PDB file of C-alpha atoms in Angstrom:
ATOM      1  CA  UNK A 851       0.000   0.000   0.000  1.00  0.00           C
ATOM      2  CA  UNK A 852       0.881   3.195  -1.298  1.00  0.00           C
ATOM      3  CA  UNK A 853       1.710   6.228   2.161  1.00  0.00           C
ATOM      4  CA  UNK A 854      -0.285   9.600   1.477  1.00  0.00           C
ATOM      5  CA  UNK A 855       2.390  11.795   0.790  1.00  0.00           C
ATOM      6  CA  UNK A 856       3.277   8.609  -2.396  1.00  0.00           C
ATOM      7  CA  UNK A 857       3.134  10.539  -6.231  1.00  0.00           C
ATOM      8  CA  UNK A 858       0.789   9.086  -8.753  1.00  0.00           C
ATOM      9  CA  UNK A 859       2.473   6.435 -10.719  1.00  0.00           C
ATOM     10  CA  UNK A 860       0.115   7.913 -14.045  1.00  0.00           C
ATOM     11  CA  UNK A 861      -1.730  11.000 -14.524  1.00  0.00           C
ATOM     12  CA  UNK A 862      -4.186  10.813 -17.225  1.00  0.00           C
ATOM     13  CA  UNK A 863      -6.467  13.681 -18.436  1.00  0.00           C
ATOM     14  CA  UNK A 864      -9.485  12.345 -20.030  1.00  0.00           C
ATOM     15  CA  UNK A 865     -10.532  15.625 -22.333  1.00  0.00           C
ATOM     16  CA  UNK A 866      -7.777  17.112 -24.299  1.00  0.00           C
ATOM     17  CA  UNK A 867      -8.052  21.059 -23.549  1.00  0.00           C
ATOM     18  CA  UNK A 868      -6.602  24.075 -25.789  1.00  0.00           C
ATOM     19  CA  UNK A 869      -2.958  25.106 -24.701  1.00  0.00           C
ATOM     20  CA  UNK A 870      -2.568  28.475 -23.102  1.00  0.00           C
ATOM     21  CA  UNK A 871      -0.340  30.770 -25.062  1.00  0.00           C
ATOM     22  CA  UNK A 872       2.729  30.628 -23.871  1.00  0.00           C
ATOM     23  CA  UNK A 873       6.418  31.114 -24.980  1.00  0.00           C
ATOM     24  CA  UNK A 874       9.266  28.216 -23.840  1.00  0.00           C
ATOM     25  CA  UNK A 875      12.955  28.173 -24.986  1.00  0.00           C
ATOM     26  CA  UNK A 876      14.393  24.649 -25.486  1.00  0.00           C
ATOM     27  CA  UNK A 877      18.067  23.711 -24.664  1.00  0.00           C
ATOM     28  CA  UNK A 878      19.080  23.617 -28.572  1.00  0.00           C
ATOM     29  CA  UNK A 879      17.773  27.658 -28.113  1.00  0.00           C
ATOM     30  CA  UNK A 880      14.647  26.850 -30.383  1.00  0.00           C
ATOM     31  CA  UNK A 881      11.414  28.744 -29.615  1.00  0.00           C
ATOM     32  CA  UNK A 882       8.431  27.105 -28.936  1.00  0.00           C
ATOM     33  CA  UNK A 883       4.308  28.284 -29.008  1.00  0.00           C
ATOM     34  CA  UNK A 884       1.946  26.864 -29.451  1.00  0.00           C
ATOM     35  CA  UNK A 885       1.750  27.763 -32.997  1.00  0.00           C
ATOM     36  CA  UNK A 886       4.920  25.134 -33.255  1.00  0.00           C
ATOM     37  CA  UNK A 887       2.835  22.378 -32.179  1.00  0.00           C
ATOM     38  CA  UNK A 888       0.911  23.062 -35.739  1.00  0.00           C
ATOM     39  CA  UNK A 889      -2.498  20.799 -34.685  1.00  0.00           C
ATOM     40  CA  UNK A 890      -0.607  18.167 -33.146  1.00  0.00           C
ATOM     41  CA  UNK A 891      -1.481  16.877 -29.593  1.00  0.00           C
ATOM     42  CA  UNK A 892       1.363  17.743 -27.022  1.00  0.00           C
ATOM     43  CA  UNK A 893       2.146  16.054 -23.795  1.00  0.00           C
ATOM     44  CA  UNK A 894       3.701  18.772 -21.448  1.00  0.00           C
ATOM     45  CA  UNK A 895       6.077  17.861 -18.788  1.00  0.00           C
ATOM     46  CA  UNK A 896       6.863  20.439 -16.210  1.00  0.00           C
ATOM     47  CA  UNK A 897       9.925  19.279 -13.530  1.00  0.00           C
ATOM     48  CA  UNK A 898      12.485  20.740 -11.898  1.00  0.00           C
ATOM     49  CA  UNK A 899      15.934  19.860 -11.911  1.00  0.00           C
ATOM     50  CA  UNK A 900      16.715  19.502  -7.703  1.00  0.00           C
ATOM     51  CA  UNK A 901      13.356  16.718  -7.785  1.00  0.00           C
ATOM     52  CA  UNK A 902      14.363  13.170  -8.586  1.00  0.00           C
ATOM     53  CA  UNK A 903      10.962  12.282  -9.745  1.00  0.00           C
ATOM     54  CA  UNK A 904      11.277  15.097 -12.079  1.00  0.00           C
ATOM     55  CA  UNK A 905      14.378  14.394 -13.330  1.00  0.00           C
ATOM     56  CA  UNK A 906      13.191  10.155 -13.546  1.00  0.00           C
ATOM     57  CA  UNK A 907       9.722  11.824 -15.302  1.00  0.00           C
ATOM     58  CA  UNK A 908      12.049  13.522 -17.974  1.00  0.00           C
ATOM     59  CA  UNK A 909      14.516  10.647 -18.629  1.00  0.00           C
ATOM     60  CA  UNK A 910      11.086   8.419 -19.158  1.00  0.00           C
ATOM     61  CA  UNK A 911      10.169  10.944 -21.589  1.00  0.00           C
ATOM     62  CA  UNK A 912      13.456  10.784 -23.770  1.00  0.00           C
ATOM     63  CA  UNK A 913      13.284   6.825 -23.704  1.00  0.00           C
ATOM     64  CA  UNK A 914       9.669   6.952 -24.967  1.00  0.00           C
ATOM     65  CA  UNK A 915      10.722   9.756 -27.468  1.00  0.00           C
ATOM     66  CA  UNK A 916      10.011   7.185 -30.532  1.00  0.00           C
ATOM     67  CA  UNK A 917       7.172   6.169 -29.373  1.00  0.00           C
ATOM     68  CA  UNK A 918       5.702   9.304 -29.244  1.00  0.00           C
ATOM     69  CA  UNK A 919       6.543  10.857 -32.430  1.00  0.00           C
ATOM     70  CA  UNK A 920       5.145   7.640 -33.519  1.00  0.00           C
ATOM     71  CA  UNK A 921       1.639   8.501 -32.213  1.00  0.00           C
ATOM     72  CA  UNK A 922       2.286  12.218 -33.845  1.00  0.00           C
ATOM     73  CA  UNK A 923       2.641  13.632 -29.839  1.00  0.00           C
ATOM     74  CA  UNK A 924       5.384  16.532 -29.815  1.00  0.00           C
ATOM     75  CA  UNK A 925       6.370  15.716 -25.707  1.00  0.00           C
ATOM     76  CA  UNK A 926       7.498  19.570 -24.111  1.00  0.00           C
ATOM     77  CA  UNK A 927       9.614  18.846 -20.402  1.00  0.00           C
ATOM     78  CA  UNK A 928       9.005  22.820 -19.264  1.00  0.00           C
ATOM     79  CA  UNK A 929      11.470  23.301 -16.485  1.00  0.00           C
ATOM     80  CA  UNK A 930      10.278  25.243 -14.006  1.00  0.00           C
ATOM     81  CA  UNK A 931      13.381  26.378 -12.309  1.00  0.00           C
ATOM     82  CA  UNK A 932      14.838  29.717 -11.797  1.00  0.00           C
ATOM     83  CA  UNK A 933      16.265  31.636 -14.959  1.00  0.00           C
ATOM     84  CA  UNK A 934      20.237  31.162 -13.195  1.00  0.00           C
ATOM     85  CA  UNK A 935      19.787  27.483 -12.818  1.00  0.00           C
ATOM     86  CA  UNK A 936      20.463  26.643 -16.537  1.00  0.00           C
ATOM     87  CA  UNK A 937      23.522  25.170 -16.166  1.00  0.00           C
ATOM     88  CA  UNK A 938      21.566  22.787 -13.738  1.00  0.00           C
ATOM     89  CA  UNK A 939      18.962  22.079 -16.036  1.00  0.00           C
ATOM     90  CA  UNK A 940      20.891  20.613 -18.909  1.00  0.00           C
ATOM     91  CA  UNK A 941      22.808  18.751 -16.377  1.00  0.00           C
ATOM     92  CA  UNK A 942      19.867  17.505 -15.529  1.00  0.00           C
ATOM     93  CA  UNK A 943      18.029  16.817 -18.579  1.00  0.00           C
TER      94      UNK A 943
END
């Protein structure tokens, strides 16, 4: 049995819902909007570099790259920590 303060093994969102506009640099220094995701579904992935579940969540997402593009998903891992921390962050990802 699973304590109370245990993550969710799975989120799943049962109705797909319009992306909120939004601007995100990637670590190649490639802008992305939603306008980049041209129609395709997107599975967004927010973590932060100093969480091990984060950083395991992201991993995950790289091995399952193939399978994703596959489907026609464009997967987005949005790090949500501090502007400084790049150096972190692609450590990280």
């Amino acid at each position: 049995p699973r304590s109370a303060a245990s993550p969710p093994d799975a989120t799943w969102m049962y109705e797909p819902f319009q992306v909120p506009d939004f601007t995100a640099t990637d670590l190649a220094g490639v802008t992305h909007t939603p306008k980049t995701l041209a129609g395709r579904p997107a599975l967004l992935v927010f973590w932060q570099s100093d969480a091990a579940a984060s950083r395991e969540a992201v991993q995950a997402l790289g091995t399952q790259r193939g399978q994703l593009d596959a489907a026609g998903i464009m997967p987005l891992a949005i790090a949500l920590d501090p502007a400084d921390a790049g150096a972190r962050v692609k450590a990280a990802a």
